Structures are given as structure tokens and as C-alpha cells.
Short mmCIF file of C-alpha atoms in Angstrom, two decimals:
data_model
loop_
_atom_site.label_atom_id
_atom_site.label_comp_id
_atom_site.label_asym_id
_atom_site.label_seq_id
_atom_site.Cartn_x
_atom_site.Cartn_y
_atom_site.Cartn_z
CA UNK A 1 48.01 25.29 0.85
CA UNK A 2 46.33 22.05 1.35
CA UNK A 3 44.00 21.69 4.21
CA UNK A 4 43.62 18.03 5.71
CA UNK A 5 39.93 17.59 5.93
CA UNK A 6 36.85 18.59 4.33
CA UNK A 7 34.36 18.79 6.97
CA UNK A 8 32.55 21.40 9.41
CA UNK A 9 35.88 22.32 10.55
CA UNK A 10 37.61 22.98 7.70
CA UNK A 11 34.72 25.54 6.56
CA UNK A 12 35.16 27.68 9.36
CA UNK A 13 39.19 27.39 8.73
CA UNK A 14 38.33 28.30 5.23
CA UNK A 15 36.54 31.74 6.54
CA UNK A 16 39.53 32.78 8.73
CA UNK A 17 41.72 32.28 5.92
CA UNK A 18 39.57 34.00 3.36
CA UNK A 19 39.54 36.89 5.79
CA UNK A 20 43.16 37.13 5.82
CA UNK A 21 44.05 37.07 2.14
CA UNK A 22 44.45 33.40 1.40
CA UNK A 23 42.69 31.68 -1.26
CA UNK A 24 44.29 29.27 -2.36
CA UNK A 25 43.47 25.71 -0.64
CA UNK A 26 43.35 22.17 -1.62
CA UNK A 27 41.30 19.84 0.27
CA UNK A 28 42.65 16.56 1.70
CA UNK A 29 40.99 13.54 2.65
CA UNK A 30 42.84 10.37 2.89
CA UNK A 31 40.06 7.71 2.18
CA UNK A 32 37.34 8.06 -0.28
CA UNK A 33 34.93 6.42 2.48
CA UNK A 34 35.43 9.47 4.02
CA UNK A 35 33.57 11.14 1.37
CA UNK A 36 30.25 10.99 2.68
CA UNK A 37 32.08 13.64 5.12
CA UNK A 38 32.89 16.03 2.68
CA UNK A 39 31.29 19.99 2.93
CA UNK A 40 28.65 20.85 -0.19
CA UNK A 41 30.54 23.09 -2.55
CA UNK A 42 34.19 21.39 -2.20
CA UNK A 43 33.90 17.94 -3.57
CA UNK A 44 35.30 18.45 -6.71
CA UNK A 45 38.08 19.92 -5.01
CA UNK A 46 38.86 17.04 -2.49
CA UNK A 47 42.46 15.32 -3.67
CA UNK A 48 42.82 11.51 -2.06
CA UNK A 49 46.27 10.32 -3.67
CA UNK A 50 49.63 11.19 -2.26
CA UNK A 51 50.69 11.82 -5.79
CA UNK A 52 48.30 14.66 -6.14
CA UNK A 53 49.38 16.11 -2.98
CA UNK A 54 52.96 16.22 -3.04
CA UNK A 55 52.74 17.94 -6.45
CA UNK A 56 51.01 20.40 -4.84
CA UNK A 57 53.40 20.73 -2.44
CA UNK A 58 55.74 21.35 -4.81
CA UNK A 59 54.16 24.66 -5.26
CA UNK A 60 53.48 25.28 -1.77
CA UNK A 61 54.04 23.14 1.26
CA UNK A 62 52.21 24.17 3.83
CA UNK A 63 49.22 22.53 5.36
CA UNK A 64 46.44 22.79 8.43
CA UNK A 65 45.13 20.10 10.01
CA UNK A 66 41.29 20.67 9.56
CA UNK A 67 40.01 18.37 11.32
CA UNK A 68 38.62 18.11 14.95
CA UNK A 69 39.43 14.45 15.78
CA UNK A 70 42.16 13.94 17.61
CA UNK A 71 43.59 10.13 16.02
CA UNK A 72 42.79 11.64 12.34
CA UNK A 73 44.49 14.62 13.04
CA UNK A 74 47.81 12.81 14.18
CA UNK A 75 47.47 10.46 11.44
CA UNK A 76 46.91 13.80 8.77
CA UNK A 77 49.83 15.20 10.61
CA UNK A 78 52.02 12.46 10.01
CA UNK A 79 51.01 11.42 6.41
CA UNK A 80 51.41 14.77 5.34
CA UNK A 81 54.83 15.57 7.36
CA UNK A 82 56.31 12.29 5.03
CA UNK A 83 55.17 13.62 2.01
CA UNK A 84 56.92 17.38 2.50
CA UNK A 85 54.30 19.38 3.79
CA UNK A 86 54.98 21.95 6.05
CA UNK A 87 52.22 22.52 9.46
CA UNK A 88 50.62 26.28 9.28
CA UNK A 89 49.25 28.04 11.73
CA UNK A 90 46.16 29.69 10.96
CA UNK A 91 44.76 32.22 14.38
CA UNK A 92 41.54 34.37 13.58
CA UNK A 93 42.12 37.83 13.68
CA UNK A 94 39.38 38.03 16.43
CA UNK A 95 41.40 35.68 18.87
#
């Protein structure tokens, strides 16, 4: 599962998902400027080529958008969408 972001967001995604079994994640930013964005403890695991991600996807497709601006997550949506991802839907079990 790759998760499109790397920020404050994505590490309360990654707790929900942890709680319910999964993980497995790949992070996803799609500029290395970005970087400076990046949670402590992930950064090794960030992937910024399409190459890297759609051989992931080959394994498993699916992806959350895990980030909270609106414009990045369109453009995450879209980017990923043309390279064969598949949107998830995460909800926390105490929704």
C-alpha cells in the first residue's frame, strides 16, 4: 500500500492502519523539495520516482491520500490514478 505523503497526516493514518492489521506501506512524495516535510523515522522509506511506485503497485495497488492539502491531494490523486493505483479507504475503528 503506498501512502501519498509523509507528513503529520500520514502518521496518524499510519496508527489507524497499524491498529487494523496493515503494515505494509510505502511512502510517496512527489518532489524531493518536499523532503524537508518528511516525518522522523520514514525517510529512508520515502519513494519519489514513478518507476518505483508502479512496481510497487504491481504487488499491491492501493493507495491513501495522506495528505491534508487540498491541491496536493488532487494532484496525488491523479498522479497516482495514471500510474495504476487503486484509492483506499482507511476509517478508524473509533469513528
Amino acid at each position: 500500500m503506498v501512502l501519498a505523503g509523509a507528513g503529520g497526516h500520514c502518521k496518524e493514518l499510519i496508527g489507524i492502519l497499524l491498529n487494523q492489521g496493515i503494515e505494509e506501506f510505502h511512502y510517496y512524495v512527489s518532489d524531493k523539495s518536499y523532503s524537508n516535510r518528511v516525518s522522523s523515522g520514514i525517510a529512508d522509506l520515502v519513494y519519489y520516482s514513478d518507476d518505483e511506485i508502479i512496481h510497487i503497485f504491481q504487488k499491491n495497488s492501493d493507495f491513501i491520500l495522506a495528505t491534508g492539502g487540498t491541491k496536493t491531494r488532487s494532484n496525488f490523486y491523479e498522479k497516482l490514478l495514471s500510474l495504476g493505483g487503486n484509492p483506499f479507504t482507511v476509517i478508524a475503528d473509533s469513528s
